[in-house]
CSV table of C-alpha atoms in Angstrom, one decimal:
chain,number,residue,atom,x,y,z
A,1,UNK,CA,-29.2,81.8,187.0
A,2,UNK,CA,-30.3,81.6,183.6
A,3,UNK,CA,-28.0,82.2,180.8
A,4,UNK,CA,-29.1,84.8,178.2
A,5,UNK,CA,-29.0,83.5,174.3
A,6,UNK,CA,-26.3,84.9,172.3
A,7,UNK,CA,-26.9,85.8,168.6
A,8,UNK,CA,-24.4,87.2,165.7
A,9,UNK,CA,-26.1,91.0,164.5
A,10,UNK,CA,-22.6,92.1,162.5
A,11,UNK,CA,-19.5,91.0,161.1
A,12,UNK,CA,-16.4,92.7,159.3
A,13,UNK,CA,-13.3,91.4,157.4
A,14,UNK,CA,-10.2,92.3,155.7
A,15,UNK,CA,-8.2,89.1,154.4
A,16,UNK,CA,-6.7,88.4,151.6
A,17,UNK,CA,-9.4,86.9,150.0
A,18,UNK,CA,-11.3,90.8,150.0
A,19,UNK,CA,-11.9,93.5,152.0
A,20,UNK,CA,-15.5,93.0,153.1
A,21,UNK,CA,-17.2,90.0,154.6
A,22,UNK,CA,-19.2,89.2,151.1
A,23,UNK,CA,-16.1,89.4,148.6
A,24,UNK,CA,-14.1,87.5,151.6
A,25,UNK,CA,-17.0,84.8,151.4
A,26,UNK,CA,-17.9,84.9,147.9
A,27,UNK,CA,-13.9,84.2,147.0
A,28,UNK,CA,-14.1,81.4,149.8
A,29,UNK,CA,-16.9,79.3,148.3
A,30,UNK,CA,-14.9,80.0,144.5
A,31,UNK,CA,-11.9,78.5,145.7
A,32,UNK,CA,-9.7,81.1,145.4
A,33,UNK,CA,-6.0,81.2,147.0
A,34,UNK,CA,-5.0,84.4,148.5
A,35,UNK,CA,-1.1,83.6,148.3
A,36,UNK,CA,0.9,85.4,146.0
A,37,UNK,CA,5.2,86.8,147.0
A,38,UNK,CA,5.4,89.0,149.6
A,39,UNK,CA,5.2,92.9,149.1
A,40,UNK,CA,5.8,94.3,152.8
A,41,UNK,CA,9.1,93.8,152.6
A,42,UNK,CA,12.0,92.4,150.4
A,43,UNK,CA,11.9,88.4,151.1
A,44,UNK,CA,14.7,87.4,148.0
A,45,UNK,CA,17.1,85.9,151.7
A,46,UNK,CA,14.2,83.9,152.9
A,47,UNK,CA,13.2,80.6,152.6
A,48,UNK,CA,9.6,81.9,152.2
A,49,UNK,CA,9.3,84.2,149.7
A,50,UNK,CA,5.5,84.1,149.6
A,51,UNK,CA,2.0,85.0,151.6
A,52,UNK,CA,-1.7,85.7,152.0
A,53,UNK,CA,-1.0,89.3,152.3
A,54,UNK,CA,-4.5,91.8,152.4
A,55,UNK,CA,-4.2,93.2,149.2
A,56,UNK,CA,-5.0,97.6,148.2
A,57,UNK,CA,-5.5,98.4,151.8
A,58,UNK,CA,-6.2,102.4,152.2
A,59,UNK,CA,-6.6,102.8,155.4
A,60,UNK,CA,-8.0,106.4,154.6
A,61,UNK,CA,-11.3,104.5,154.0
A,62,UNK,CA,-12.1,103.5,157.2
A,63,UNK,CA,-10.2,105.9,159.6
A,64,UNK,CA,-8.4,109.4,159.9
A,65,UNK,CA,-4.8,108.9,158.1
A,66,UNK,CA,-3.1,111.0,160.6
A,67,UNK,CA,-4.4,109.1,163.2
A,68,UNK,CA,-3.5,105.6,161.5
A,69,UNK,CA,0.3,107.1,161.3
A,70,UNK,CA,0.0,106.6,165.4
A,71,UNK,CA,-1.3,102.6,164.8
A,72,UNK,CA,0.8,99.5,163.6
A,73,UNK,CA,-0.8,98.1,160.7
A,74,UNK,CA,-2.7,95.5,162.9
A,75,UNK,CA,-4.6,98.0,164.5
A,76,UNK,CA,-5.7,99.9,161.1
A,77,UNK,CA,-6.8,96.7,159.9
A,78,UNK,CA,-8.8,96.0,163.3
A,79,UNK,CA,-10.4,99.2,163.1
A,80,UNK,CA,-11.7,98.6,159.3
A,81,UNK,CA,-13.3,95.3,160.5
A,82,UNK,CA,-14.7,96.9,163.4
A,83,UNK,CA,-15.8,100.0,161.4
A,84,UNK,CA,-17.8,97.5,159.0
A,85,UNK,CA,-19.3,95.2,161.4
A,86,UNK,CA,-20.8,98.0,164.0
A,87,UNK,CA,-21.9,99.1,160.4
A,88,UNK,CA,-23.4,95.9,159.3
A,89,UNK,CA,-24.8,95.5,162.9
A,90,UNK,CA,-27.7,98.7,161.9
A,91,UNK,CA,-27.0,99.9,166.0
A,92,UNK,CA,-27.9,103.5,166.7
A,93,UNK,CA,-25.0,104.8,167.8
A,94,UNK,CA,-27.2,107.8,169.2
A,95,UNK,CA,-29.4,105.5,171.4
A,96,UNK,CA,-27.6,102.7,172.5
A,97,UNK,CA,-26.5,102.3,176.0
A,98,UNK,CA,-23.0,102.4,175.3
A,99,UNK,CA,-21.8,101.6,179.3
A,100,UNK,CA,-23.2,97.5,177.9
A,101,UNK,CA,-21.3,97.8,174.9
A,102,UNK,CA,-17.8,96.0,175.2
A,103,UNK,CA,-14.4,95.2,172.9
A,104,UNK,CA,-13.0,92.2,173.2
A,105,UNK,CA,-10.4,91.7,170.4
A,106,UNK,CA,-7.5,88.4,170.0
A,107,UNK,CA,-4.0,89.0,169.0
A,108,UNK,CA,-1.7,86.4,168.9
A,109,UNK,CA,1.5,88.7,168.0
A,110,UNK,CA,0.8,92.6,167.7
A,111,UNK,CA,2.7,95.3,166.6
A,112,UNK,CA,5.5,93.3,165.6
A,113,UNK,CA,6.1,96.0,162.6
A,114,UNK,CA,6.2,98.3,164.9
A,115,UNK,CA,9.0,96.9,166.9
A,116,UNK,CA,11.4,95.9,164.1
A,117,UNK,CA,11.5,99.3,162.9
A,118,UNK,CA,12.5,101.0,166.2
A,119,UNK,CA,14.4,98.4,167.7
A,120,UNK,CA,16.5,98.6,163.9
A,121,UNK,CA,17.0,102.3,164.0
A,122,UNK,CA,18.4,101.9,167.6
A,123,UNK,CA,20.6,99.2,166.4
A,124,UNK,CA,21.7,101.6,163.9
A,125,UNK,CA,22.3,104.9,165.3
A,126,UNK,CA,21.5,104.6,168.9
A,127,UNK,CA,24.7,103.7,170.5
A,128,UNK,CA,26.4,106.5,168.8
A,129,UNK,CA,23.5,109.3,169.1
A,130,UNK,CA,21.7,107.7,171.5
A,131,UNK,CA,18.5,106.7,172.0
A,132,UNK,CA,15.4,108.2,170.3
A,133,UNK,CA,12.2,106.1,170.2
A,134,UNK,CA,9.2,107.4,168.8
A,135,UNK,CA,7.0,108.6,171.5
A,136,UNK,CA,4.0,106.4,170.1
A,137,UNK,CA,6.1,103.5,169.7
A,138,UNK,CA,4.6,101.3,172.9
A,139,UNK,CA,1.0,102.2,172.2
A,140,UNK,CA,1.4,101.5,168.9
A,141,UNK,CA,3.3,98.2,169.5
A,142,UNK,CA,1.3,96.4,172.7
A,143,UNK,CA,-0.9,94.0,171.8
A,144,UNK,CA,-4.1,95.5,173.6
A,145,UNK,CA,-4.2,98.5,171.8
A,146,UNK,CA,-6.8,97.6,168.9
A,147,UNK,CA,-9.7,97.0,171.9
A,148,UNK,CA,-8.6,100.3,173.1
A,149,UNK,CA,-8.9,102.2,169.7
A,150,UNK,CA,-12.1,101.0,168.8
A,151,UNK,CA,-13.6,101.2,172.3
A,152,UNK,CA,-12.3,104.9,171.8
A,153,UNK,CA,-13.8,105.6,168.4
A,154,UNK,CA,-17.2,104.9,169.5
A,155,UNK,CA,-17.2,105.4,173.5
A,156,UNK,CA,-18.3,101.9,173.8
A,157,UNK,CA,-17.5,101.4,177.8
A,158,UNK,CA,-18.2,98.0,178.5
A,159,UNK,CA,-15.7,95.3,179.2
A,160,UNK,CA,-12.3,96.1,177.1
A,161,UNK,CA,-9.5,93.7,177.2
A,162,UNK,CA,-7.3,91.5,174.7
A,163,UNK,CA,-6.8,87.6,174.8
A,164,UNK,CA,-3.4,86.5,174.2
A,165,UNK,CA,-3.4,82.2,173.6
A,166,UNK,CA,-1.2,82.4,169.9
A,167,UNK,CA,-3.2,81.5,166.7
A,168,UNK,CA,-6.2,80.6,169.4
A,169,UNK,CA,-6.3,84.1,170.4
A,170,UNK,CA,-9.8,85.4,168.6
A,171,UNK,CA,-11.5,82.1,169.3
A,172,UNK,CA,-11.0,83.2,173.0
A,173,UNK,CA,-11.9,86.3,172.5
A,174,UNK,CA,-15.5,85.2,170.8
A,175,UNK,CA,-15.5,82.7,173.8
A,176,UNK,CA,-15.1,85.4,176.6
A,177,UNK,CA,-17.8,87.9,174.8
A,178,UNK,CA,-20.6,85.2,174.6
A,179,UNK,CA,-19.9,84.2,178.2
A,180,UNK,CA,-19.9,88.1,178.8
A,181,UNK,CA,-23.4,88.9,177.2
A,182,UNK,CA,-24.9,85.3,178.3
A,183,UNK,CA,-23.9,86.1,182.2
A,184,UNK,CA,-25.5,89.9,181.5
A,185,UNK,CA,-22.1,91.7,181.9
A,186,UNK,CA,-22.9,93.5,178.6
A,187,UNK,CA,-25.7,93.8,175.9
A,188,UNK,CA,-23.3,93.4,172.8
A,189,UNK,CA,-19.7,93.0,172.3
A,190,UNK,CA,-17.1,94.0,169.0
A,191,UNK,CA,-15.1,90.4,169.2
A,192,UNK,CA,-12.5,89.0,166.7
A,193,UNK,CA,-9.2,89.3,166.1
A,194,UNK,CA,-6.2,91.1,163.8
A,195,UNK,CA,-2.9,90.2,162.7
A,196,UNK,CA,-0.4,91.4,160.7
A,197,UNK,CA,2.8,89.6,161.0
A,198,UNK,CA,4.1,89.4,157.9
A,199,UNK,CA,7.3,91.2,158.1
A,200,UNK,CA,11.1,89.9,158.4
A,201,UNK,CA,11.4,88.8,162.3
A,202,UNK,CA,7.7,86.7,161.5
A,203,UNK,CA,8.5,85.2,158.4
A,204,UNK,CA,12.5,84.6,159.6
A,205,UNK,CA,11.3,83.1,163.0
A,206,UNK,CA,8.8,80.7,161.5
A,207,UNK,CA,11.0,79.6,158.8
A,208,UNK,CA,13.8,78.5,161.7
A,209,UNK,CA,10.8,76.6,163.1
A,210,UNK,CA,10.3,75.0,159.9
A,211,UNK,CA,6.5,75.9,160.1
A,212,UNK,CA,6.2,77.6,156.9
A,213,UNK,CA,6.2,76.0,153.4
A,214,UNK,CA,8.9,76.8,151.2
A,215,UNK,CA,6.4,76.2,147.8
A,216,UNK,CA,8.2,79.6,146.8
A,217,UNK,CA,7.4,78.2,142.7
A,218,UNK,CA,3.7,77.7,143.0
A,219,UNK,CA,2.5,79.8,146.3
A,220,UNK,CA,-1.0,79.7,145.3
A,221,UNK,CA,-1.0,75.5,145.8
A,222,UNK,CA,1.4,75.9,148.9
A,223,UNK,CA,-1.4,75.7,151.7
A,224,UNK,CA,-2.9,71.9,150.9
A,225,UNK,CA,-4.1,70.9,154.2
A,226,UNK,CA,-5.1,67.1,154.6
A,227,UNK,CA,-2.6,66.2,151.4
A,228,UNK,CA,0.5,63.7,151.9
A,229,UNK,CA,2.9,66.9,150.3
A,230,UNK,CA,1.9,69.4,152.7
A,231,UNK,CA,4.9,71.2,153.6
A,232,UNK,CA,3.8,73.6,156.3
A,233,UNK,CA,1.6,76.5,156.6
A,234,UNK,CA,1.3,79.8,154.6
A,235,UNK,CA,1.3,82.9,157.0
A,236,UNK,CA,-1.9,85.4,156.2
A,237,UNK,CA,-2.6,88.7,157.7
A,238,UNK,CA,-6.0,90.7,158.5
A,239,UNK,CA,-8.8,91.1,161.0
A,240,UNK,CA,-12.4,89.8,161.4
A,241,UNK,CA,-14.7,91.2,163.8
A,242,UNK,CA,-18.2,90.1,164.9
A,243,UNK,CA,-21.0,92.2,166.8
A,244,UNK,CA,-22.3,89.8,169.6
A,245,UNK,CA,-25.3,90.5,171.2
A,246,UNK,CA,-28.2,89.3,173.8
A,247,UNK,CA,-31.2,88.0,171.8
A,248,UNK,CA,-33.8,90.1,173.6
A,249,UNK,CA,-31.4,93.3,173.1
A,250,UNK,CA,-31.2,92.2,169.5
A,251,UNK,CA,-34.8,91.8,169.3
A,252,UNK,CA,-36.2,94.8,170.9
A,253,UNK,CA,-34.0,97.3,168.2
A,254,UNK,CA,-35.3,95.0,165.1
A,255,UNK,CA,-31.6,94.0,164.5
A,256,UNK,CA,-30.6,91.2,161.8
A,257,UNK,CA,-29.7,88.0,163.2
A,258,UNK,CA,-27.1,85.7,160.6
A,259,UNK,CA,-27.0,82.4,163.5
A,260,UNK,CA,-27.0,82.1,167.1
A,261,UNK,CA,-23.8,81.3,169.0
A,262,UNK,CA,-24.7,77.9,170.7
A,263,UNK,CA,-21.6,77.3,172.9
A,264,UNK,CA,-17.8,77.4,173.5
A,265,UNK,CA,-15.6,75.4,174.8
A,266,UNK,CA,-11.4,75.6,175.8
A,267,UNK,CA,-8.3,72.8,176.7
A,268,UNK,CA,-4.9,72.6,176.6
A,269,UNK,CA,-2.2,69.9,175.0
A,270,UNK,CA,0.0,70.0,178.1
A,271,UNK,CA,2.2,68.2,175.5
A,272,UNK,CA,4.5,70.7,173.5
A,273,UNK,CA,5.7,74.5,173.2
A,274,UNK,CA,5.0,74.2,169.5
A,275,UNK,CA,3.3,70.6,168.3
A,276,UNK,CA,0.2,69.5,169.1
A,277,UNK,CA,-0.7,65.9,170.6
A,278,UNK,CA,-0.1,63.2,168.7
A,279,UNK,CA,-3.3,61.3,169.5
A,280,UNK,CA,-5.1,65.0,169.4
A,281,UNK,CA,-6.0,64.6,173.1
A,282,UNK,CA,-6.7,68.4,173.3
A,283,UNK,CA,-8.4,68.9,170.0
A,284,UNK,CA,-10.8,66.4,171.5
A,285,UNK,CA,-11.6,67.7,175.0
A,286,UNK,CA,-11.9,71.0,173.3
A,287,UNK,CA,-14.7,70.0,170.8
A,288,UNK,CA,-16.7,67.9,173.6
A,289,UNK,CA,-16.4,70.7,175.8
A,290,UNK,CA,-18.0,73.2,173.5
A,291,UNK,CA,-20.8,70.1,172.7
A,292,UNK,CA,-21.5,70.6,176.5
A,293,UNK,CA,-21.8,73.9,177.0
A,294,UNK,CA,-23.9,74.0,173.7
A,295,UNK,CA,-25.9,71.2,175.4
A,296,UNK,CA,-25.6,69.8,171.4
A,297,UNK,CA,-25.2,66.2,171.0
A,298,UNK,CA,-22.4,65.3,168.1
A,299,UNK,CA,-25.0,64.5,165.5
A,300,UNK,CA,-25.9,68.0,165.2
A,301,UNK,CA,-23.1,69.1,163.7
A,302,UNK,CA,-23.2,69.7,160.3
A,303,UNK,CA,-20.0,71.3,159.4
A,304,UNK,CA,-16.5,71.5,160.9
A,305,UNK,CA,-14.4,74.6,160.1
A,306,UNK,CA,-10.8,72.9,161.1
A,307,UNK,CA,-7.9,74.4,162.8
A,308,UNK,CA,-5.9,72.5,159.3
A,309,UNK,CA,-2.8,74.6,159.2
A,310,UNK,CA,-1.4,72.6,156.6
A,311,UNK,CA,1.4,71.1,159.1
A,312,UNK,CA,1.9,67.3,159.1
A,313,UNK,CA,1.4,66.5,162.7
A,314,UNK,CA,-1.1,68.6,162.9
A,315,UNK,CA,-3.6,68.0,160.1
A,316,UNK,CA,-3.6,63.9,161.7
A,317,UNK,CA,-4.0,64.5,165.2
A,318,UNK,CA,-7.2,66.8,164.1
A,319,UNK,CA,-8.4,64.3,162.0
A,320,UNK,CA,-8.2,61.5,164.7
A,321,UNK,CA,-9.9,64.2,167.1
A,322,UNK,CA,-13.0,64.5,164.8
A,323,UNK,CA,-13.5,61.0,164.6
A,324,UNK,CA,-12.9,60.6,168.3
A,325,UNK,CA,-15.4,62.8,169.5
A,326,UNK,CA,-17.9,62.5,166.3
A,327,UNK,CA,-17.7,58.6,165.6
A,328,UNK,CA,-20.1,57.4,163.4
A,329,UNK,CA,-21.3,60.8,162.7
A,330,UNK,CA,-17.6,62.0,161.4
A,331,UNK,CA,-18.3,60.7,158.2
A,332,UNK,CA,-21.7,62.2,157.6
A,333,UNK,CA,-19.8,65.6,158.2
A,334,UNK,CA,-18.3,68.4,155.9
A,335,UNK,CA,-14.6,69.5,157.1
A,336,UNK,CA,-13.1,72.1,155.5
A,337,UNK,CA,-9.7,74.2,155.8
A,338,UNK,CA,-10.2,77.6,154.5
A,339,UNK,CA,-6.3,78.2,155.2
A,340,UNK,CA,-6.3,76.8,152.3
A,341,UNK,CA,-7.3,80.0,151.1
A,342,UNK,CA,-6.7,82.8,153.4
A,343,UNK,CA,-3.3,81.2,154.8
A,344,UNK,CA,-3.3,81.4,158.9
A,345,UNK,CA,-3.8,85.0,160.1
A,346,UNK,CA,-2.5,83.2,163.3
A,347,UNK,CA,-4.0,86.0,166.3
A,348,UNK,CA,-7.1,86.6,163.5
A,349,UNK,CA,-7.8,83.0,162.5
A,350,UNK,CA,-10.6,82.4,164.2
A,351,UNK,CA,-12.4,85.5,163.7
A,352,UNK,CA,-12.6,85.3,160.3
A,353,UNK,CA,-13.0,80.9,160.0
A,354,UNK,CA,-15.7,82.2,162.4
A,355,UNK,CA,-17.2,84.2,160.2
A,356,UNK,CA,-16.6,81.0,157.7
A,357,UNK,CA,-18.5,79.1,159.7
A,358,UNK,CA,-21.4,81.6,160.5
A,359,UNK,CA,-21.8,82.2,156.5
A,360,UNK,CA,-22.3,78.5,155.9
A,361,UNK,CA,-24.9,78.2,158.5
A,362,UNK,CA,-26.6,81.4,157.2
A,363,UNK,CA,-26.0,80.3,153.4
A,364,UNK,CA,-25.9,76.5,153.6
A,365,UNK,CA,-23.0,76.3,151.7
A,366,UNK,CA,-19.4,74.6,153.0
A,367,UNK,CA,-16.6,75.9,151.5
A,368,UNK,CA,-13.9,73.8,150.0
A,369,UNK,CA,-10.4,73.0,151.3
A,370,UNK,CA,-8.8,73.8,147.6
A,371,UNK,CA,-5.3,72.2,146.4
A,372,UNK,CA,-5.7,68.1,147.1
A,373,UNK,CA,-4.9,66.3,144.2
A,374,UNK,CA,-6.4,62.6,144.1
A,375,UNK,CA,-3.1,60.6,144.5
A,376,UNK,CA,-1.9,63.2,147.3
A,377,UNK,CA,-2.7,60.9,149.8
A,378,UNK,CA,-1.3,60.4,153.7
A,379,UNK,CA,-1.8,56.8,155.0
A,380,UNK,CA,-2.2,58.4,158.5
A,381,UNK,CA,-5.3,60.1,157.7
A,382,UNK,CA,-9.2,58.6,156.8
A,383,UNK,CA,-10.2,60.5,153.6
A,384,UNK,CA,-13.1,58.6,153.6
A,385,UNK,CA,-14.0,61.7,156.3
A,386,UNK,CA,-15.4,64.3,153.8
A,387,UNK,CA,-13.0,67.0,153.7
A,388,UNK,CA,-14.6,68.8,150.9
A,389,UNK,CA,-11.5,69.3,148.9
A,390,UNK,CA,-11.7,71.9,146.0
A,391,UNK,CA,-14.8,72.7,145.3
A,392,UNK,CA,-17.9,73.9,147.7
A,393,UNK,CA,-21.1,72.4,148.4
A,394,UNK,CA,-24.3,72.8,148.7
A,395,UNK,CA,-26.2,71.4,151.9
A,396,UNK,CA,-28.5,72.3,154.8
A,397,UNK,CA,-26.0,73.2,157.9
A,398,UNK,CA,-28.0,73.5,160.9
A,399,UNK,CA,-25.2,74.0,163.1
A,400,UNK,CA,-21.6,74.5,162.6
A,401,UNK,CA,-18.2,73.9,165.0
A,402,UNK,CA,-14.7,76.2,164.2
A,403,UNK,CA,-11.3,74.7,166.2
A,404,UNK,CA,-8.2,76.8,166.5
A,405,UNK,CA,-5.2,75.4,168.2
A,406,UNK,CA,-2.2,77.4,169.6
A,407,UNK,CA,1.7,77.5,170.6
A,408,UNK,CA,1.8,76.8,173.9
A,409,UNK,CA,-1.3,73.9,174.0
A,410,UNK,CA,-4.4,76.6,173.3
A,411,UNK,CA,-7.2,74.9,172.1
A,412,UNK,CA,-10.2,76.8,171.5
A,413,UNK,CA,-13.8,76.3,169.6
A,414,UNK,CA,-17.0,77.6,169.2
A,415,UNK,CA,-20.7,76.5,168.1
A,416,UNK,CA,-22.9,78.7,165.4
A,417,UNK,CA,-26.1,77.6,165.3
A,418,UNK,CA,-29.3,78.3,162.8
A,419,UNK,CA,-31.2,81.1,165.1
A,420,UNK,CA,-35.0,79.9,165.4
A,421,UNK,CA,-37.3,81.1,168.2
């Protein structure tokens, strides 16, 4: 059987660097942090008093508000990048064959806001007046629900599911559409991912994990991946959504194509809950086995958008990855961290480093990883690899690779490619 080709027609964002694709991208390439102290909620306890929260989010511009009041913030912010990709995609919603349009949509978390607030007011009242959950509170908590309200809002009927795999989840959700579309399940697929996390029980439960940096006097320079002071990683919150579609479906309705997805590939640490490999076993098999599937050799990679949380183990077994898998070739590379920028939108990091990676192929521009000073140097890791810290640059990427690496050993990655005939 021969696969179908796989190209990229839409894409929509809400981070906290903006609250489109092009003022996500635009503040990407500046250099701009989106960390600032946290507004959801009261953090003056924690030992993280800071975030890459979205920032002026209506949600009246993008949906109904008295249906949002039935949605945990993740799924408004899914729905906006939805609304804006299937937008940006130019499909006639009146013509399309809507039974070969699917959802498929990452969530590492879900409506964790959701469940703090009714699992608190039974804590509160409900022994004494017993129990009295709000009827919506499962739909609007369960992590599958953002596939299903945007699979509702246009009667798309294709495949509709969610992939679960931690801060890998919308890698694996990109994965599964392309092998959808390239197998002929479906002619295009809304794939990405939301989060939105950023509320006591997240910020509490990563901080007795130690994950998160504690930077609380200078949160815009807290997320410095790749630099000896990193202290952890900055939690971020938003969605990023791209419209996936067969090249000949693509074709035929005169659609505009920003790169071709090239290939995907998955592993697991089988090491640790919580830390990656030492050595960066997984990182590797995952990058060779989306090479593969791409049928790419490693010298035609251009750019590497890295998992680079900003965690110590972490950042070095990645860096030893690259330079397994790329040898020679690792230094001729950009690597870049835009976590550095957005923070980790854990469920929705790959969506949107996705649509990173997909703007630098399109743009042939790398953005930076911001906040390395010169001395701020680790003795575990090669900086002669070009990490392309704090400022962009200009260069011809013909093909770009994007890791994401979750709790539990989830490794995922996927291949953008310049589309040519």
């Amino acid at each position: 059987m021969e696969l179908k080709r796989v190209v990229v027609t839409g894409m929509g964002a809400i981070t906290p660097l903006g609250k489109t694709v092009e003022e996500t991208w635009q503040n990407m390439i500046n250099g701009v942090s989106g960390a600032g102290p946290i507004t959801h909620f009261d953090a003056s306890l924690f030992k993280t008093q800071f975030a890459c929260e979205v920032k002026d989010f209506n949600v009246g511009d993008y949906i109904d508000r008295k249906e949002a009041r039935r949605m945990d913030l993740y799924t408004q912010y899914a729905l906006a990048a939805a609304k804006m990709a299937v937008e940006d995609s130019g499909m006639n919603l009146e013509t399309v064959n809507k039974n070969r349009i699917g959802v498929v949509i990452g969530v590492g978390i879900g409506g964790i806001h959701t469940f703090e607030e009714e699992a608190g007011a039974y804590a509160l009242t409900g022994k004494e007046l017993g129990p009295k959950y709000n009827p919506f509170f499962i739909p609007k908590m369960i992590a599958d629900i953002a596939s299903g309200h945007i699979s509702i809002m246009y009667g798309f009927h294709g495949p509709n599911y969610t992939t679960t795999s931690a801060c890998a989840s919308s890698t694996n959700a990109l994965a599964d559409a392309f092998n959808l579309i390239r197998l002929g399940k479906a002619d295009m697929i809304v794939s990405g991912g939301a989060e939105a996390a950023i509320w006591p029980a997240g910020v509490g439960g990563f901080n007795a994990m130690k994950a998160l940096s504690t930077r609380n006097d200078d949160p815009t320079r807290a997320s410095r991946p790749f630099s000896a002071s990193r202290d952890g990683f900055i939690m971020g919150e938003g969605a990023g959504c791209l419209i996936l579609e067969e090249l000949e479906h693509a074709k035929a309705r005169g659609a505009k194509i920003y790169a071709e997805m090239a290939g995907a590939g998955m592993s697991a640490d089988a090491h640790h809950i919580t830390a990656s490999h030492p050595e960066g076993l997984g990182a590797k098999l995952v990058m060779e086995s989306a090479l593969e599937d791409a049928e790419m050799k490693p010298e035609d990679i251009d750019y590497i958008n890295v998992h680079g949380t900003s965690t110590h183990v972490g950042d070095i077994s990645e860096a030893k990855a690259i330079k397994d898998v790329f040898g020679a070739h690792a230094y001729e590379l950009n690597i870049s961290s835009t976590k550095s920028m957005t923070g980790h939108l854990l469920g929705a990091a790959g969506a949107v480093e996705a649509m990173a990676s997909v703007m630098a192929v399109k743009e042939d521009i790398v953005p930076p990883t911001i906040n390395h000073e010169e001395d701020d140097k680790d003795e575990e890791i090669d900086y002669n690899l070009n990490f392309t810290f704090n400022t962009a640059q200009k260069r011809t990427v013909r093909a770009a690779l994007s890791n994401t690496f979750g709790f539990g050993g989830h490794n995922a990655c996927v291949i953008f490619k310049k589309y040519s005939e």
